[in-house]
Amino acid sequence: MKLALSASIVANVALCTALVCLVSFGSKAQLGAPVANRMAVSSFSRAVTPAPTFRSAVANAYCEEVIDPTQNMRYETMSYMPDFGERDMEAQVNYMIGNGLIPCVEFDKEGTTFREHSRMPGYYDGRYWTMWKLPLFGAVDPKQVMYEVVECRKHNPNSYIRILGFDNVKQVQCMGFVAVKPPQRAF
């Protein structure tokens, strides 16, 4: 108990010392000075300087990353990972089947939601994709589902194709990922 109390006191003294140093030696930057003092020194401006932050090297690395949203679309949860290979997709489908989900293959030309026919709140076109055949109710092997993906791609070469996992008891989609993206189009 005494050790924790003394460690707390030492930490508070260190923080107070750092604050005093920041206020006294950082007077050029006006950090820690009262607002009235800052107003008297400089002319009034609506611009606000952000407070200094201390971030880890990992956070700095993520902040440096620049993403072009027009060329880097995100479609489902799994699209934030590297693209799946054939074995990865089979493993995901095997997980679906193992958890009692019913796999289904869908396709769509756009692959994203957009607004074309209405500007009402909550209305989006492209929310529903076209189902390729019926859901694979009796699927026990991921290769059956992958065969349907290949067939769907043959008939829809310029479409996005995704595999979904439905829970037939709760009547909801529990899992899904984009299996095939079409060749890049010129914008």
XYZ file of C-alpha atoms in Angstrom:
187
model
C 0.000 0.000 0.000
C 2.824 2.405 0.937
C 4.691 1.543 -2.271
C 1.670 2.348 -4.443
C 1.088 5.615 -2.583
C 4.720 6.701 -2.932
C 4.732 5.780 -6.643
C 1.606 7.883 -7.137
C 3.193 10.848 -5.358
C 6.355 10.577 -7.481
C 4.279 10.445 -10.682
C 2.257 13.515 -9.655
C 5.433 15.464 -8.787
C 6.897 14.563 -12.200
C 3.741 15.711 -13.989
C 3.623 18.987 -12.044
C 7.306 19.640 -12.790
C 6.713 19.003 -16.492
C 3.744 21.386 -16.488
C 5.757 24.152 -14.782
C 8.595 23.702 -17.289
C 6.168 23.778 -20.180
C 4.528 26.991 -18.967
C 7.754 28.815 -18.109
C 10.031 27.702 -20.970
C 7.354 27.384 -23.609
C 6.326 31.047 -23.406
C 7.297 31.635 -27.041
C 4.672 29.167 -28.210
C 2.191 30.357 -25.551
C 1.465 26.761 -24.522
C -0.237 26.537 -21.176
C -0.684 30.301 -20.874
C -4.106 31.587 -19.906
C -6.363 32.603 -22.779
C -6.316 36.273 -21.706
C -2.481 36.371 -21.974
C -2.540 34.809 -25.421
C -5.105 37.333 -26.639
C -3.001 40.252 -25.388
C 0.163 39.037 -27.113
C -1.231 38.219 -30.536
C -4.011 39.651 -32.639
C -7.377 37.961 -32.511
C -7.718 35.006 -34.877
C -10.375 32.352 -35.260
C -7.733 29.787 -36.188
C -7.119 27.292 -33.420
C -3.822 25.521 -33.048
C -4.327 21.885 -32.060
C -2.888 20.772 -28.759
C 0.318 18.791 -28.999
C -0.253 15.065 -28.943
C 2.013 12.201 -28.159
C 1.460 9.244 -30.475
C 3.208 5.951 -30.762
C 5.297 5.006 -33.789
C 2.502 2.660 -34.913
C -0.077 5.462 -34.780
C 2.254 7.745 -36.730
C 2.702 5.078 -39.397
C -1.066 4.741 -39.831
C -1.474 8.522 -39.999
C 1.054 8.683 -42.832
C -0.993 6.326 -45.012
C -2.908 8.101 -47.774
C -5.782 6.266 -49.427
C -7.449 7.303 -52.666
C -11.124 6.443 -52.040
C -12.029 6.323 -55.746
C -9.465 3.609 -56.464
C -9.656 1.798 -53.122
C -13.303 0.855 -52.586
C -14.285 -1.222 -49.564
C -17.146 -3.671 -50.067
C -17.460 -5.996 -47.082
C -15.664 -6.510 -43.795
C -13.099 -8.826 -45.345
C -12.138 -6.249 -48.009
C -9.866 -4.541 -45.488
C -7.624 -7.584 -45.659
C -5.421 -8.564 -48.607
C -7.364 -10.186 -51.449
C -8.329 -13.776 -50.759
C -6.873 -16.586 -52.793
C -8.782 -19.741 -53.705
C -7.722 -21.564 -50.529
C -8.619 -18.575 -48.341
C -12.108 -18.417 -49.824
C -12.564 -22.155 -49.368
C -11.521 -21.778 -45.721
C -14.108 -19.010 -45.220
C -16.830 -21.097 -46.873
C -15.798 -24.102 -44.763
C -16.185 -21.886 -41.679
C -19.674 -20.886 -42.877
C -20.754 -24.479 -43.397
C -19.184 -25.592 -40.119
C -21.205 -22.966 -38.229
C -24.487 -23.962 -39.856
C -24.687 -21.002 -42.225
C -26.102 -21.482 -45.705
C -23.793 -20.206 -48.460
C -25.211 -18.095 -51.259
C -23.553 -16.547 -54.320
C -24.611 -13.079 -55.524
C -23.399 -10.757 -58.276
C -23.767 -7.098 -59.224
C -22.396 -4.859 -61.978
C -21.724 -1.858 -59.710
C -20.774 -3.484 -56.428
C -21.573 -0.339 -54.425
C -24.565 1.627 -53.271
C -25.418 4.790 -55.167
C -28.281 7.271 -55.581
C -29.956 7.411 -58.952
C -33.739 7.128 -58.600
C -34.385 8.966 -55.336
C -32.744 11.358 -52.890
C -34.896 10.345 -49.918
C -33.044 9.721 -46.648
C -32.129 6.074 -46.255
C -32.807 5.212 -49.912
C -29.936 3.808 -51.941
C -29.842 2.015 -55.249
C -27.572 -0.996 -55.558
C -28.239 -2.208 -52.033
C -29.473 -5.587 -53.226
C -27.406 -7.826 -55.448
C -28.770 -10.443 -57.831
C -28.715 -13.976 -56.451
C -26.920 -16.588 -58.557
C -29.237 -19.584 -58.471
C -30.748 -20.556 -55.122
C -28.814 -20.626 -51.840
C -26.756 -23.795 -51.514
C -28.863 -25.425 -48.788
C -27.247 -28.847 -49.050
C -23.623 -27.713 -49.416
C -21.221 -29.744 -47.313
C -18.020 -29.042 -49.261
C -16.540 -25.609 -50.056
C -15.632 -26.816 -53.539
C -19.361 -26.926 -54.410
C -19.668 -23.229 -53.582
C -16.453 -22.338 -55.413
C -17.750 -24.178 -58.482
C -20.826 -21.909 -58.439
C -18.562 -18.846 -58.164
C -16.671 -20.012 -61.271
C -19.954 -20.584 -63.137
C -21.249 -17.170 -62.096
C -18.039 -15.560 -63.320
C -18.351 -17.285 -66.705
C -21.823 -15.807 -67.194
C -21.062 -12.405 -65.596
C -17.429 -11.560 -66.412
C -17.751 -7.832 -65.616
C -19.523 -8.175 -62.284
C -18.597 -8.245 -58.634
C -19.343 -11.632 -57.084
C -19.739 -12.210 -53.374
C -20.367 -15.181 -51.119
C -22.765 -14.739 -48.226
C -23.556 -16.917 -45.242
C -27.189 -16.900 -44.076
C -28.562 -18.127 -40.768
C -31.837 -19.858 -41.621
C -33.077 -19.740 -38.020
C -32.536 -16.026 -37.367
C -33.258 -15.170 -41.043
C -30.261 -12.852 -41.347
C -27.017 -12.565 -43.247
C -24.219 -13.346 -40.814
C -21.159 -13.291 -43.017
C -20.115 -12.169 -46.464
C -17.124 -11.280 -48.595
C -16.381 -10.282 -52.164
C -14.933 -13.255 -53.996
C -14.384 -11.740 -57.459
C -13.838 -8.164 -58.593
C -14.139 -7.287 -62.277
C -11.166 -5.998 -64.268
C -10.428 -2.340 -63.478
C -12.503 0.088 -65.481
C -11.233 3.457 -66.708
C -12.926 6.293 -64.809
